[in-house]
Coordinates of C-alpha atoms in Angstrom, one line a residue:
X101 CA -62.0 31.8 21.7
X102 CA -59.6 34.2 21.6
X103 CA -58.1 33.1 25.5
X104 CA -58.3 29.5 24.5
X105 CA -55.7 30.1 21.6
X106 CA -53.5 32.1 23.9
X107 CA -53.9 28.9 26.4
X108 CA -53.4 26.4 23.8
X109 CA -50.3 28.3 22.6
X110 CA -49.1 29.1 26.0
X111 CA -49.0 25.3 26.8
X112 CA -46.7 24.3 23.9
X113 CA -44.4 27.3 24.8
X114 CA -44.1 25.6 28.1
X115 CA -43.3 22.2 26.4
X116 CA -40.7 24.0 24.4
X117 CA -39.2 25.3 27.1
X118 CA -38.9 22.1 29.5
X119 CA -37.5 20.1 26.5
X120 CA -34.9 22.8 25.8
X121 CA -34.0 23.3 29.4
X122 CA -33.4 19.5 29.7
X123 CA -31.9 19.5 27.0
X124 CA -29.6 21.8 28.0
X125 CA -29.3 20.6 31.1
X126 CA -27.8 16.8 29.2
X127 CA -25.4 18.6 26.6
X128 CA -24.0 20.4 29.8
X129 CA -23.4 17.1 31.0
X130 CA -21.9 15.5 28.4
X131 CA -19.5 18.8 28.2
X132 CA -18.5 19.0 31.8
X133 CA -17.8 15.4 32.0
X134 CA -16.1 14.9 28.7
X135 CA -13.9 17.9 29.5
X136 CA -13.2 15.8 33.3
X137 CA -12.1 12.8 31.6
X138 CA -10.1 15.2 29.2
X139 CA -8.2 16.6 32.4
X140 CA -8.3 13.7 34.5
X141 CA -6.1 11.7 31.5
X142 CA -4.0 14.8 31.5
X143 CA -2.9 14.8 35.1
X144 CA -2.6 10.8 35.0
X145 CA -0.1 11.4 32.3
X146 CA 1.8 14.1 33.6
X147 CA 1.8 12.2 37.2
X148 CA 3.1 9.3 35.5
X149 CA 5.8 11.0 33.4
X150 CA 6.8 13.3 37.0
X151 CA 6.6 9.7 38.5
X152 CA 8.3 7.4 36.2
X153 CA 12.1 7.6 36.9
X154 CA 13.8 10.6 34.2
X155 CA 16.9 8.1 32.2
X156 CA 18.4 11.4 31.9
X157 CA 18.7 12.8 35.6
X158 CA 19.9 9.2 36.5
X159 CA 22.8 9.5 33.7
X160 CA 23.4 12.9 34.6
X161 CA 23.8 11.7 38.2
X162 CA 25.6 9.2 37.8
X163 CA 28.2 11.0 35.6
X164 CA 28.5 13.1 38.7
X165 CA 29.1 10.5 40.6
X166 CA 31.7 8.9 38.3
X167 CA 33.2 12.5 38.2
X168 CA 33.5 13.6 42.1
X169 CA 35.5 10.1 41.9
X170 CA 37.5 11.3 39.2
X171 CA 38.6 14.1 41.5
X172 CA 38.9 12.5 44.1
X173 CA 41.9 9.9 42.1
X174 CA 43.0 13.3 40.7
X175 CA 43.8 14.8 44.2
X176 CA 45.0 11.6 45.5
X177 CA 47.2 11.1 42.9
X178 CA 48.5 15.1 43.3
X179 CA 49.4 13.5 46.6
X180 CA 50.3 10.5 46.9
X181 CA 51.5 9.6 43.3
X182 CA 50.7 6.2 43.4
X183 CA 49.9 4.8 40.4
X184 CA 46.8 2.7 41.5
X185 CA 45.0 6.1 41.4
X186 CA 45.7 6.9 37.3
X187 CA 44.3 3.4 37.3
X188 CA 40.9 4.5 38.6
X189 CA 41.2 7.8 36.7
X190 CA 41.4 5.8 33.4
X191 CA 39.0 3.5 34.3
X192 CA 36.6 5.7 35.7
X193 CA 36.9 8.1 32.4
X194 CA 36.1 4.7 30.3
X195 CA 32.5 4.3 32.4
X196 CA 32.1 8.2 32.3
X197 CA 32.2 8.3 28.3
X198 CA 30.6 5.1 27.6
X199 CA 27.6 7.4 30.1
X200 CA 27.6 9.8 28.1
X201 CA 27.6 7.5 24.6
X202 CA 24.4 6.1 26.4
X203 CA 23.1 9.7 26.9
X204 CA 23.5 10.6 23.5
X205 CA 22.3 8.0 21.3
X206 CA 19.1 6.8 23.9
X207 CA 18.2 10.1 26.0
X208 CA 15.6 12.9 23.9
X209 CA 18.0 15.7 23.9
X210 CA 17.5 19.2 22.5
X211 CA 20.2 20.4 20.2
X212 CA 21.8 22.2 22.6
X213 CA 22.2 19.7 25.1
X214 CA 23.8 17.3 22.6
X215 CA 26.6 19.2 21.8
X216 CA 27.4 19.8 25.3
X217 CA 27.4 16.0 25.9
X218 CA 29.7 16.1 22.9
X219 CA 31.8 18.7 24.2
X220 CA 32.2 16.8 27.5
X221 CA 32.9 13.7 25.7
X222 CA 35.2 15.4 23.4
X223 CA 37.0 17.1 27.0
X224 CA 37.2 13.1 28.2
X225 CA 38.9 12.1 25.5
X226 CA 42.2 13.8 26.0
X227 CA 42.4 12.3 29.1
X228 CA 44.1 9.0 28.3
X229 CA 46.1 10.4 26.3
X230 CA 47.6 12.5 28.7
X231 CA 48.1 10.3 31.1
X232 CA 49.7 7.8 28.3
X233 CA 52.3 10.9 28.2
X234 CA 53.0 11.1 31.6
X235 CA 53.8 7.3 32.3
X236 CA 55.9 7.4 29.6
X237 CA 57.7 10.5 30.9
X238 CA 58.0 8.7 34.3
X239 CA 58.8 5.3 32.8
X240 CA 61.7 7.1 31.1
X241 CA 62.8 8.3 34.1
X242 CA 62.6 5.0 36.0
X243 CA 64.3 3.5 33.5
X244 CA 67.5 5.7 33.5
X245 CA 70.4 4.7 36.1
X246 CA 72.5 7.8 36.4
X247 CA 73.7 6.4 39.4
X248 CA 75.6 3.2 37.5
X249 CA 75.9 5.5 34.0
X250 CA 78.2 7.9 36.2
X251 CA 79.7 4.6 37.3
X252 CA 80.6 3.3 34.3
X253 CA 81.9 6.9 33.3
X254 CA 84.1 7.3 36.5
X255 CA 85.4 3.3 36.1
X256 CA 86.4 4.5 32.4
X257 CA 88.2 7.5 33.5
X258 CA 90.4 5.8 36.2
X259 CA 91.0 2.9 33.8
X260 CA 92.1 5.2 30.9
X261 CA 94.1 7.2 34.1
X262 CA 95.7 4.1 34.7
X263 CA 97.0 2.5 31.6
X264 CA 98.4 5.6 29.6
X265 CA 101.5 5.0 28.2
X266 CA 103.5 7.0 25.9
X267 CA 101.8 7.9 22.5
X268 CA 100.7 4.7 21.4
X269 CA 96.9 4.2 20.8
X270 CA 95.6 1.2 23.8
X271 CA 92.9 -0.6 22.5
X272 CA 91.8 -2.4 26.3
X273 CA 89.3 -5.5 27.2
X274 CA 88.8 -5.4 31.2
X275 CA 86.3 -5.8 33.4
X276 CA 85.3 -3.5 35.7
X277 CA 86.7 -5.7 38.8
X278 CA 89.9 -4.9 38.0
X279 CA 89.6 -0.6 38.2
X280 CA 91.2 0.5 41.7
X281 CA 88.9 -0.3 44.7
X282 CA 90.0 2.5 46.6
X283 CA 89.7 5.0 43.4
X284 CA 86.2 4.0 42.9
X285 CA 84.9 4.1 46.4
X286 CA 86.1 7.9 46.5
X287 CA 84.6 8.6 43.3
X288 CA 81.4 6.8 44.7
X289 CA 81.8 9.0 48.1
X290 CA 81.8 12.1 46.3
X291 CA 78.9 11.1 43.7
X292 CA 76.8 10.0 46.9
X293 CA 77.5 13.0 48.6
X294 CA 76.4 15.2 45.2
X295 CA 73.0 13.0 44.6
X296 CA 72.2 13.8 48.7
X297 CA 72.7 17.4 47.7
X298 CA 70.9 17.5 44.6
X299 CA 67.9 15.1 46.4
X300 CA 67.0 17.6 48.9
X301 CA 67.4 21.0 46.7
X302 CA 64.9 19.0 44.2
X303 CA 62.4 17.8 47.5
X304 CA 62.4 21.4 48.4
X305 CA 62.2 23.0 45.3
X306 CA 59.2 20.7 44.6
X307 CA 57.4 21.7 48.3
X308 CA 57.6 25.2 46.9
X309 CA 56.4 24.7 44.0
X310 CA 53.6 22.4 44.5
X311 CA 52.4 24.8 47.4
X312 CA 53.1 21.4 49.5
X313 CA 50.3 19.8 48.5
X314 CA 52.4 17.2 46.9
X315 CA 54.6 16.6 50.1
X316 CA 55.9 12.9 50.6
X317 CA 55.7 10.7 53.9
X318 CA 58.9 10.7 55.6
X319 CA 59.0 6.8 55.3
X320 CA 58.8 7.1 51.4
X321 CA 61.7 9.6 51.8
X322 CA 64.1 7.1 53.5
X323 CA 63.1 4.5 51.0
X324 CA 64.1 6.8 48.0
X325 CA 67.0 7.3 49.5
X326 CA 68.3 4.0 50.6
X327 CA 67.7 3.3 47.3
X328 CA 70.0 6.0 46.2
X329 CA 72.5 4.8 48.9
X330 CA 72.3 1.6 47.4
X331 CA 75.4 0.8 45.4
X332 CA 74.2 -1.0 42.0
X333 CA 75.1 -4.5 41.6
X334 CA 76.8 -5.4 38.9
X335 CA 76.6 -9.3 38.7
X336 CA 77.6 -9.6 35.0
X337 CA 80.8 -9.0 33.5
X338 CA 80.9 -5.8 31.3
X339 CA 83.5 -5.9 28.2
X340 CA 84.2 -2.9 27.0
X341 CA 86.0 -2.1 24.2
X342 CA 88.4 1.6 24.5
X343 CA 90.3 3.5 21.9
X344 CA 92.5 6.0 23.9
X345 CA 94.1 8.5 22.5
X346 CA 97.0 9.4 24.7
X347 CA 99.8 12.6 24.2
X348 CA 102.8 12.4 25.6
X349 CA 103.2 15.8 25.7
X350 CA 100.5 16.0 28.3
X351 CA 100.9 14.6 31.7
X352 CA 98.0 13.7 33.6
X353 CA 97.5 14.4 37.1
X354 CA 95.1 12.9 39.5
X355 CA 93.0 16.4 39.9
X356 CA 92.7 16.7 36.2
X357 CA 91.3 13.7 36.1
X358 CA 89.0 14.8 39.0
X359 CA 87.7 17.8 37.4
X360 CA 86.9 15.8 34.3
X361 CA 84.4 13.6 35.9
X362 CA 83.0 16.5 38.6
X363 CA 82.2 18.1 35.0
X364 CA 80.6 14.7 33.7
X365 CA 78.8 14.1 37.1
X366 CA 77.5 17.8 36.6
X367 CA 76.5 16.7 33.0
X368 CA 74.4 14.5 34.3
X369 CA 73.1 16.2 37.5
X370 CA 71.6 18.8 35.0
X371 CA 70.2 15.9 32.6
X372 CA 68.5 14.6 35.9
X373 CA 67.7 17.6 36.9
X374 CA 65.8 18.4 33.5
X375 CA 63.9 15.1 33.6
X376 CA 62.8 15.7 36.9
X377 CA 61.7 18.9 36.0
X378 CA 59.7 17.7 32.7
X379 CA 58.0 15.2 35.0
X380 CA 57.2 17.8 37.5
X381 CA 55.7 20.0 35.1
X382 CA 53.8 17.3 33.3
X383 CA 52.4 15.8 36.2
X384 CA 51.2 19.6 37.2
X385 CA 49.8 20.1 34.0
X386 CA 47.9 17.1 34.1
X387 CA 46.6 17.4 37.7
X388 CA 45.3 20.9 36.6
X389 CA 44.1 20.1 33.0
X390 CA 42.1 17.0 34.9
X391 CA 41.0 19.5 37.8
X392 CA 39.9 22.4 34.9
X393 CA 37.8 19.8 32.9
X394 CA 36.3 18.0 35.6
X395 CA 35.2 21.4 36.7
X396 CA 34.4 22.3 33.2
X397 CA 32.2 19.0 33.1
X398 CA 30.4 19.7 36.1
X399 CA 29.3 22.8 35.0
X400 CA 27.9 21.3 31.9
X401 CA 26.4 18.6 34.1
X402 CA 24.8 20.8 36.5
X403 CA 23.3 23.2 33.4
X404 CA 22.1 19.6 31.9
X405 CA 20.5 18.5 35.3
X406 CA 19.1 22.5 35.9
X407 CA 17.5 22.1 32.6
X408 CA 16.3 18.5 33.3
X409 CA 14.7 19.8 36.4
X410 CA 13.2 22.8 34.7
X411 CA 11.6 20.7 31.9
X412 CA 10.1 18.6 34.7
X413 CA 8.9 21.5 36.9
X414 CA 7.7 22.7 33.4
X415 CA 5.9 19.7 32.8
X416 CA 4.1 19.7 36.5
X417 CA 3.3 23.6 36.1
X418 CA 1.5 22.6 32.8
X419 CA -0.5 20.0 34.4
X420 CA -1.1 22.1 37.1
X421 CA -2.3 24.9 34.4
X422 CA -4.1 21.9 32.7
X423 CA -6.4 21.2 35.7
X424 CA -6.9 24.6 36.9
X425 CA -7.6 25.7 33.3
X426 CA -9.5 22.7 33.2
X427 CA -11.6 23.8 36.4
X428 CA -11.7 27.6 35.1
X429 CA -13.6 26.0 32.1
X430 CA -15.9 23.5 34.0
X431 CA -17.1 26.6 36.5
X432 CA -17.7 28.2 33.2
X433 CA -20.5 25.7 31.8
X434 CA -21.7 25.2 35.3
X435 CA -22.6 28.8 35.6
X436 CA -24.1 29.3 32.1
X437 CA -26.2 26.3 32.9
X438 CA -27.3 27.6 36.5
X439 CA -27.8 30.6 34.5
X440 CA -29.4 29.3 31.8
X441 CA -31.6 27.0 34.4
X442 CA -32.5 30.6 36.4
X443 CA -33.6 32.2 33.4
X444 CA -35.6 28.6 32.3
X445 CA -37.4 28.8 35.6
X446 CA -38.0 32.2 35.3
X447 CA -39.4 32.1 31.4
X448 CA -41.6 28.7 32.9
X449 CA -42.8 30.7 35.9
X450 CA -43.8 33.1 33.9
X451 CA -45.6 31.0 31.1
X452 CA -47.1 29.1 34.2
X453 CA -48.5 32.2 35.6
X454 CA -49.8 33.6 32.3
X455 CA -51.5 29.9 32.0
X456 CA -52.9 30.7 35.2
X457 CA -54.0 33.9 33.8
X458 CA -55.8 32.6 31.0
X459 CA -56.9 29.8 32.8
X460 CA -58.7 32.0 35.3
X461 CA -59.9 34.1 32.1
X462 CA -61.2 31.0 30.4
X463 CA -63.4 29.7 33.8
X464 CA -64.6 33.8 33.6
X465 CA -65.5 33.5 30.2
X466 CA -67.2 30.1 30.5
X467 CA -68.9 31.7 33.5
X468 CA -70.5 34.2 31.9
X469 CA -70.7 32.0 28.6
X470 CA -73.0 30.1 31.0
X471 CA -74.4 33.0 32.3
X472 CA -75.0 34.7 28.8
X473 CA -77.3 31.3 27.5
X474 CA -79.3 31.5 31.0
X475 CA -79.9 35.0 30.3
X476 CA -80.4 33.9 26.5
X477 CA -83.1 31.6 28.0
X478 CA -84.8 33.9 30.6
X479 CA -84.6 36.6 27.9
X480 CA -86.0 34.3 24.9
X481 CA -88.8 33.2 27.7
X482 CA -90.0 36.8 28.5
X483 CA -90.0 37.5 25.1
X484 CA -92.3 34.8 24.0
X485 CA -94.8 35.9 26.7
X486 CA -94.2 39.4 26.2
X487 CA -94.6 38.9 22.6
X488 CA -97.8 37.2 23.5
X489 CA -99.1 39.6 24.9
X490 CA -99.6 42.8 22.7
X491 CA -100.6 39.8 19.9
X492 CA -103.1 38.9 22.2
X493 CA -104.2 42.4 22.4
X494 CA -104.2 43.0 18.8
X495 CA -106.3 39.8 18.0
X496 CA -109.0 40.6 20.1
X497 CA -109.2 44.5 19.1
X498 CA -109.5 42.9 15.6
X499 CA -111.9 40.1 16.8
X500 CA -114.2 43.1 18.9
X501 CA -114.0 45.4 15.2
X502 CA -114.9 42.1 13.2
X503 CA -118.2 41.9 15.6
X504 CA -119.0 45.0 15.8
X505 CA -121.6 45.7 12.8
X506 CA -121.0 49.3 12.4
X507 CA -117.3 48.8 11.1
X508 CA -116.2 51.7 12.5
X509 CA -113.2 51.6 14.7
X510 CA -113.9 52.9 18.0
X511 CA -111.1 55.5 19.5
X512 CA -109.6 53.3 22.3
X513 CA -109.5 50.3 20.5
X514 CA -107.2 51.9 17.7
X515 CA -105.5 53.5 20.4
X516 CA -104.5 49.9 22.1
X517 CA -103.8 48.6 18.7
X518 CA -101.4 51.1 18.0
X519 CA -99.6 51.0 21.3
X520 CA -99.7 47.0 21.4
X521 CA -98.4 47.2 17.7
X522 CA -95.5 49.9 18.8
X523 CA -94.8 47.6 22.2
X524 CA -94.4 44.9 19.8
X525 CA -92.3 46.3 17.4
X526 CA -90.0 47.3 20.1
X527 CA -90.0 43.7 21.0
X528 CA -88.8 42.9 17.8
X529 CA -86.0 44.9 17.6
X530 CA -84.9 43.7 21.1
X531 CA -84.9 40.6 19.7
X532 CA -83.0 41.6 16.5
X533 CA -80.5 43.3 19.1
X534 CA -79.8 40.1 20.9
X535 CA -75.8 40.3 20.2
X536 CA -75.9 43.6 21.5
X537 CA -77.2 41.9 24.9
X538 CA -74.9 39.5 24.5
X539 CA -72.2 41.9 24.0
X540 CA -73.2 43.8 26.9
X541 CA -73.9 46.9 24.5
X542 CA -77.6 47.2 25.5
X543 CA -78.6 50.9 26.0
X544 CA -81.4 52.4 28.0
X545 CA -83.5 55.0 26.3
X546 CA -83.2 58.6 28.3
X547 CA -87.1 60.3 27.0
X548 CA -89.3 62.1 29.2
X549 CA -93.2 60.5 29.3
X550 CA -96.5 60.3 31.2
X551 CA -97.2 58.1 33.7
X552 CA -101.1 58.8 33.4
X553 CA -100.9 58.0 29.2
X554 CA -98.5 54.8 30.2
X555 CA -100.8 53.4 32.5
X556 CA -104.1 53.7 30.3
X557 CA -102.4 52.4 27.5
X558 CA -101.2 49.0 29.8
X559 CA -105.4 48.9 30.9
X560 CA -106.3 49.4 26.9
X561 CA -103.9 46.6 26.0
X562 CA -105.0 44.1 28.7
X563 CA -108.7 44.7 28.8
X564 CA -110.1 42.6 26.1
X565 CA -107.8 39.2 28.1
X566 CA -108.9 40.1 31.5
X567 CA -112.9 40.5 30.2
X568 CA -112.2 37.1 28.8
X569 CA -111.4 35.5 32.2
X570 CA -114.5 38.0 33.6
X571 CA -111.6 39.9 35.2
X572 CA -112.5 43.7 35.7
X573 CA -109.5 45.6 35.1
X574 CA -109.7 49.5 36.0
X575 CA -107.3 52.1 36.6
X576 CA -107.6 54.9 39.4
X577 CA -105.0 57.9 38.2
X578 CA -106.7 60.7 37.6
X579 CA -105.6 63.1 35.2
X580 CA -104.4 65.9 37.5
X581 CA -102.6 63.7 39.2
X582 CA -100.5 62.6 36.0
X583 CA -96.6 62.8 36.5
X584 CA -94.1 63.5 33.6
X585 CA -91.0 61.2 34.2
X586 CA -87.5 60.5 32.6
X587 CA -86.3 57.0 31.5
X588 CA -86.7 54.6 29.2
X589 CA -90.6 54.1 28.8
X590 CA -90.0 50.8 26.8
X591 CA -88.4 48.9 30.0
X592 CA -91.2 50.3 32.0
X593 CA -93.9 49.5 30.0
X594 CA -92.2 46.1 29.8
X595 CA -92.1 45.4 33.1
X596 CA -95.7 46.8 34.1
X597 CA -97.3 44.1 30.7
X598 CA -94.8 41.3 33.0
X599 CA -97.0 42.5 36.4
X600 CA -100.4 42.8 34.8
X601 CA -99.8 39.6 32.7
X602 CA -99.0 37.5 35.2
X603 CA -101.9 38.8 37.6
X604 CA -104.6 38.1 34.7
X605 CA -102.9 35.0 34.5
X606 CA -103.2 33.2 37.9
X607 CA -106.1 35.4 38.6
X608 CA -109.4 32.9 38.6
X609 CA -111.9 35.5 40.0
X610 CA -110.8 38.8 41.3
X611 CA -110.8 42.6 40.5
X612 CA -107.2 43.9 40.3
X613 CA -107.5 47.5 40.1
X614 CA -103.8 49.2 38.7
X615 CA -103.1 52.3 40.4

C-alpha cells in the first residue's frame, strides 16, 4: 500500500514538473523574443536617424562652403582690388547669416552650440559695415581731383601775378582761357613731374608694406597713369570771383610766386598722401579683420561639425551597445533555460527512475501478494486436513471409551487423545499465527525429542482410521534403537500425520508398516 502511495505521488510530481518545465520553456519565449523585437526597433531607429540626412552637418557644410568662398573674394580682393569681389563678399555674408538664422531657430542645438552660432553671426555682422566704410573711404578718394584743384590754385596765382596793380583792391571775373598758356603749361610740367614722383614712392611704399601680395599688373599701372598724364578738360566756363589784396610795398617776382604754389602743391601732395594712406590702412584692416573672423568662424564650424559627428558616432556606439547588451541579455535567459531544462531532465529522470523503482517494487509486492494468498490457500488446505485428523483421532478414542463397558480409559488411548489434543492445539495457534506467516515472522521451535515416543504417538493417533478401512498399521522401532534429535517436533510430527494420512487415505487394502 505503502509503494502504491509513493507511485501515485511520484506520478503527479512528474506532471508537476513537465507543466513547469514547459512552462518555462513558453515564458522564456515570450522574453527572448519580446526583448528581440525590443532591440530590433532599437537598431531600426538608430539606422534610420545615422541614415536620414543630419539638417545640421548639411548647414554646417554649407556655411563652410559659403565661407572658403568668402576667403577666397577676401584674397582676391587683397589682390586684385576689384570691386566685383566685395560684391560677392557681401553677398555671400547675406546667404552665410540667413544659414545660420536657419540653424538657430530649426536645428536641436545644445546651449552651447547656440551661442556660438550667435557669436558667429554676431562676428558676420560687422562685415557690411566695414566694408560700407571702406567704399566710402575710396569713393572719397575717387571723387577728389587734386590734379584740376592744384589747377585751379596755380591758374589763380598767375592770374593774381598778373593783374596787380598798385594798392588798390581788384575785384576780377575771367575765365580760365585767358591765364598765360605758357605759364600754365610749366606749372602743369612741374605738377606732372611731382605726381610721377609721388606715384611711384607710394606704389613702392605699398609693395613693402603689403609684403607684395597686393602688387598691380603692369597694364593697370599704365592705365593709372595715363590717367594721371591726362590733362583735365575743362569744357565749362569757370567764373570766379577774387578779392586781392595787393601792397605796393611788396614787389612780386616770378620765383616768389613759384615757391607759393610748390608749397600749395606740397599741401596737397601730403593731403593725398594721407588719403592714400587711410585707404591703405583700411583696406589692410579689413582684409585681416575678414581673414581673422573667417578663421575664427571656421573654428566654430569645425568644433560644431566635431560635435555633430560625435553625437552621431555616439548615437551608433549606443545602438551598437543596445544590441550587444541586447545579445548579453538574450544568452542570459537562453542559458538559465538550458539550465533550467538540464536540471528538469535531470529532476524527471530521476522521478522516472524512482517510478521505475516502485514500479518494479509494486509487481514484487503483487508477486508475493499472489504468492502469500496461494500459500494462504495451500496453508488453509493442510490445515483443514490436518485439523481433520487429530479430530478424527479424538472421536474415535471417545467412540472406542463410549463402547467399551468397563468405563475405564485404557493407557494408550488417553495417551493418543492427549497427543492428538496437543497436535491440535498447535494447529490452532498456527492458525491464530497466520499474520505471522504472512509477515514472514514464522519461527521454528529448537527442543530436543525422541524419535521412538514421536513415532508411537503418530501409530496411536492413526490407528483407530486405518482399523476402520481394515488397514493394519504397525511400527517396527524398537526401543534401543530410539534416537534423541533437535528441531522443531511440531513441523515433524506435521509432516509425518501429512505422509501417514495420505497413505490411509488412498490405501484400499494394504499393510503399511512406519518404520
Amino acid at each position: 500500500m505503502t509503494t502504491l502511495k509513493n507511485k501515485n505521488k511520484n506520478e503527479w510530481e512528474i506532471k508537476y514538473k513537465v507543466i513547469l518545465g514547459f512552462s518555462l520553456g513558453i515564458a522564456a519565449l515570450f522574453l527572448v523574443g519580446f526583448l528581440i523585437f525590443q532591440s530590433i526597433n532599437k537598431l531600426l531607429r538608430a539606422v534610420d536617424s545615422l541614415s536620414e540626412p543630419n539638417r545640421e552637418l548639411a548647414l554646417l557644410n554649407g556655411i563652410l562652403v559659403d565661407l572658403s568662398g568668402l576667403e577666397t573674394n577676401n584674397r582676391a580682393y587683397s589682390i586684385n582690388s576689384d570691386e566685383k569681389f566685395l560684391t560677392n563678399i557681401i553677398q555671400t555674408t547675406k546667404r552665410v547669416r540667413h544659414k545660420l538664422l536657419s540653424l538657430r531657430n530649426h536645428a536641436s542645438l545644445p546651449e552651447d552650440q547656440q551661442r556660438q552660432v550667435d557669436s558667429i553671426y554676431t562676428l558676420l555682422s560687422a562685415f557690411p559695415q566695414n566694408i560700407k566704410d571702406f567704399l566710402d573711404l575710396k569713393a572719397e578718394l575717387q571723387e577728389t581731383n587734386f590734379s584740376a584743384k592744384a589747377q585751379n590754385i596755380i591758374a589763380l596765382r598767375m592770374k593774381a601775378f598778373g593783374s596787380m596793380r598798385g594798392d588798390s583792391v581788384l575785384l576780377m571775373t575771367d575765365t580760365l582761357e585767358e591765364i598765360t598758356v605758357k605759364e600754365i603749361k610749366k606749372v602743369e610740367q612741374a605738377y606732372q613731374d611731382y605726381v610721377r614722383r609721388d606715384f611711384e614712392e607710394q606704389e613702392k611704399e605699398k609693395k613693402s608694406w603689403l609684403k607684395r601680395i597686393f602688387s598691380k599688373k603692369k597694364e593697370e599701372k599704365e592705365k593709372k597713369f595715363d590717367t594721371i598724364q591726362r590733362k583735365p578738360e575743362i569744357t565749362e566756363l569757370t567764373t570766379t570771383k577774387f578779392e586781392i589784396t595787393i601792397d605796393s610795398a611788396v614787389v612780386l617776382r616770378p620765383d616768389t610766386v613759384m615757391r607759393s604754389i610748390n608749397r600749395t602743391l606740397g599741401k596737397l601732395k601730403q593731403e593725398e598722401k594721407d588719403l592714400h594712406e587711410r585707404i591703405n590702412e583700411k583696406e589692410m584692416a579689413l582684409i585681416q579683420y575678414n581673414a581673422s573672423i573667417i578663421h575664427h568662424i571656421k573654428d566654430i564650424l569645425n568644433r560644431l561639425e566635431k560635435e555633430a559627428q560625435r553625437e552621431a558616432r555616439l548615437s551608433l556606439e549606443n545602438a551598437n551597445e543596445v544590441a550587444y547588451s541586447t545579445i548579453i541579455i538574450i544568452s542570459l535567459i537562453v542559458g538559465v533555460c538550458v539550465l533550467s531544462a538540464i536540471v528538469l531532465l535531470y529532476l524527471i529522470s530521476a522521478d522516472i527512475t524512482k517510478s521505475n523503482f516502485y514500479k518494479k517494487q509494486l509487481l514484487a509486492a503483487k508477486k508475493e501478494a499472489e504468492e502469500l494468498a496461494q500459500a494462504k490457500e495451500a496453508f488453509l488446505a493442510n490445515m483443514s486436513h490436518e485439523i481433520r485428523t487429530p479430530l478424527h483421532a479424538i472421536l474415535g478414542f471417545s467412540e472406542q471409551m463410549l463402547k467399551e463397558k468397563s468405563g475405564l480409559l485404557p493407557k494408550e488411548a488417553a495417551g493418543a487423545i492427549h497427543s492428538s489434543s496437543k497436535h491440535l492445539l498447535a494447529l490452532v495457534n498456527d492458525i491464530l499465527d497466520l499474520s505471522k506467516i504472512e509477515a514472514r515472522q514464522l519461527k521454528l521451535e529448537e527442543v530436543d525429542f525422541s524419535l521412538y515416543e514421536l513415532f508411537h504417538n503418530v501409530q496411536q493417533t492413526f490407528q483407530i482410521e486405518a482399523r476402520a478401512k481394515n488397514i493394519y498399521l504397525e511400527t517396527h522401532l524398537p526401543p534401543e534403537a530410539d534416537l534423541i534429535l533437535h528441531g522443531d517436533v511440531f513441523r515433524f510430527r506435521q509432516i509425518l500425520f501429512n505422509l501417514v494420512s495420505n497413505a490411509i487415505k488412498f490405501t484400499e487394502k494394504a499393510e503399511w508398516i512406519s518404520g
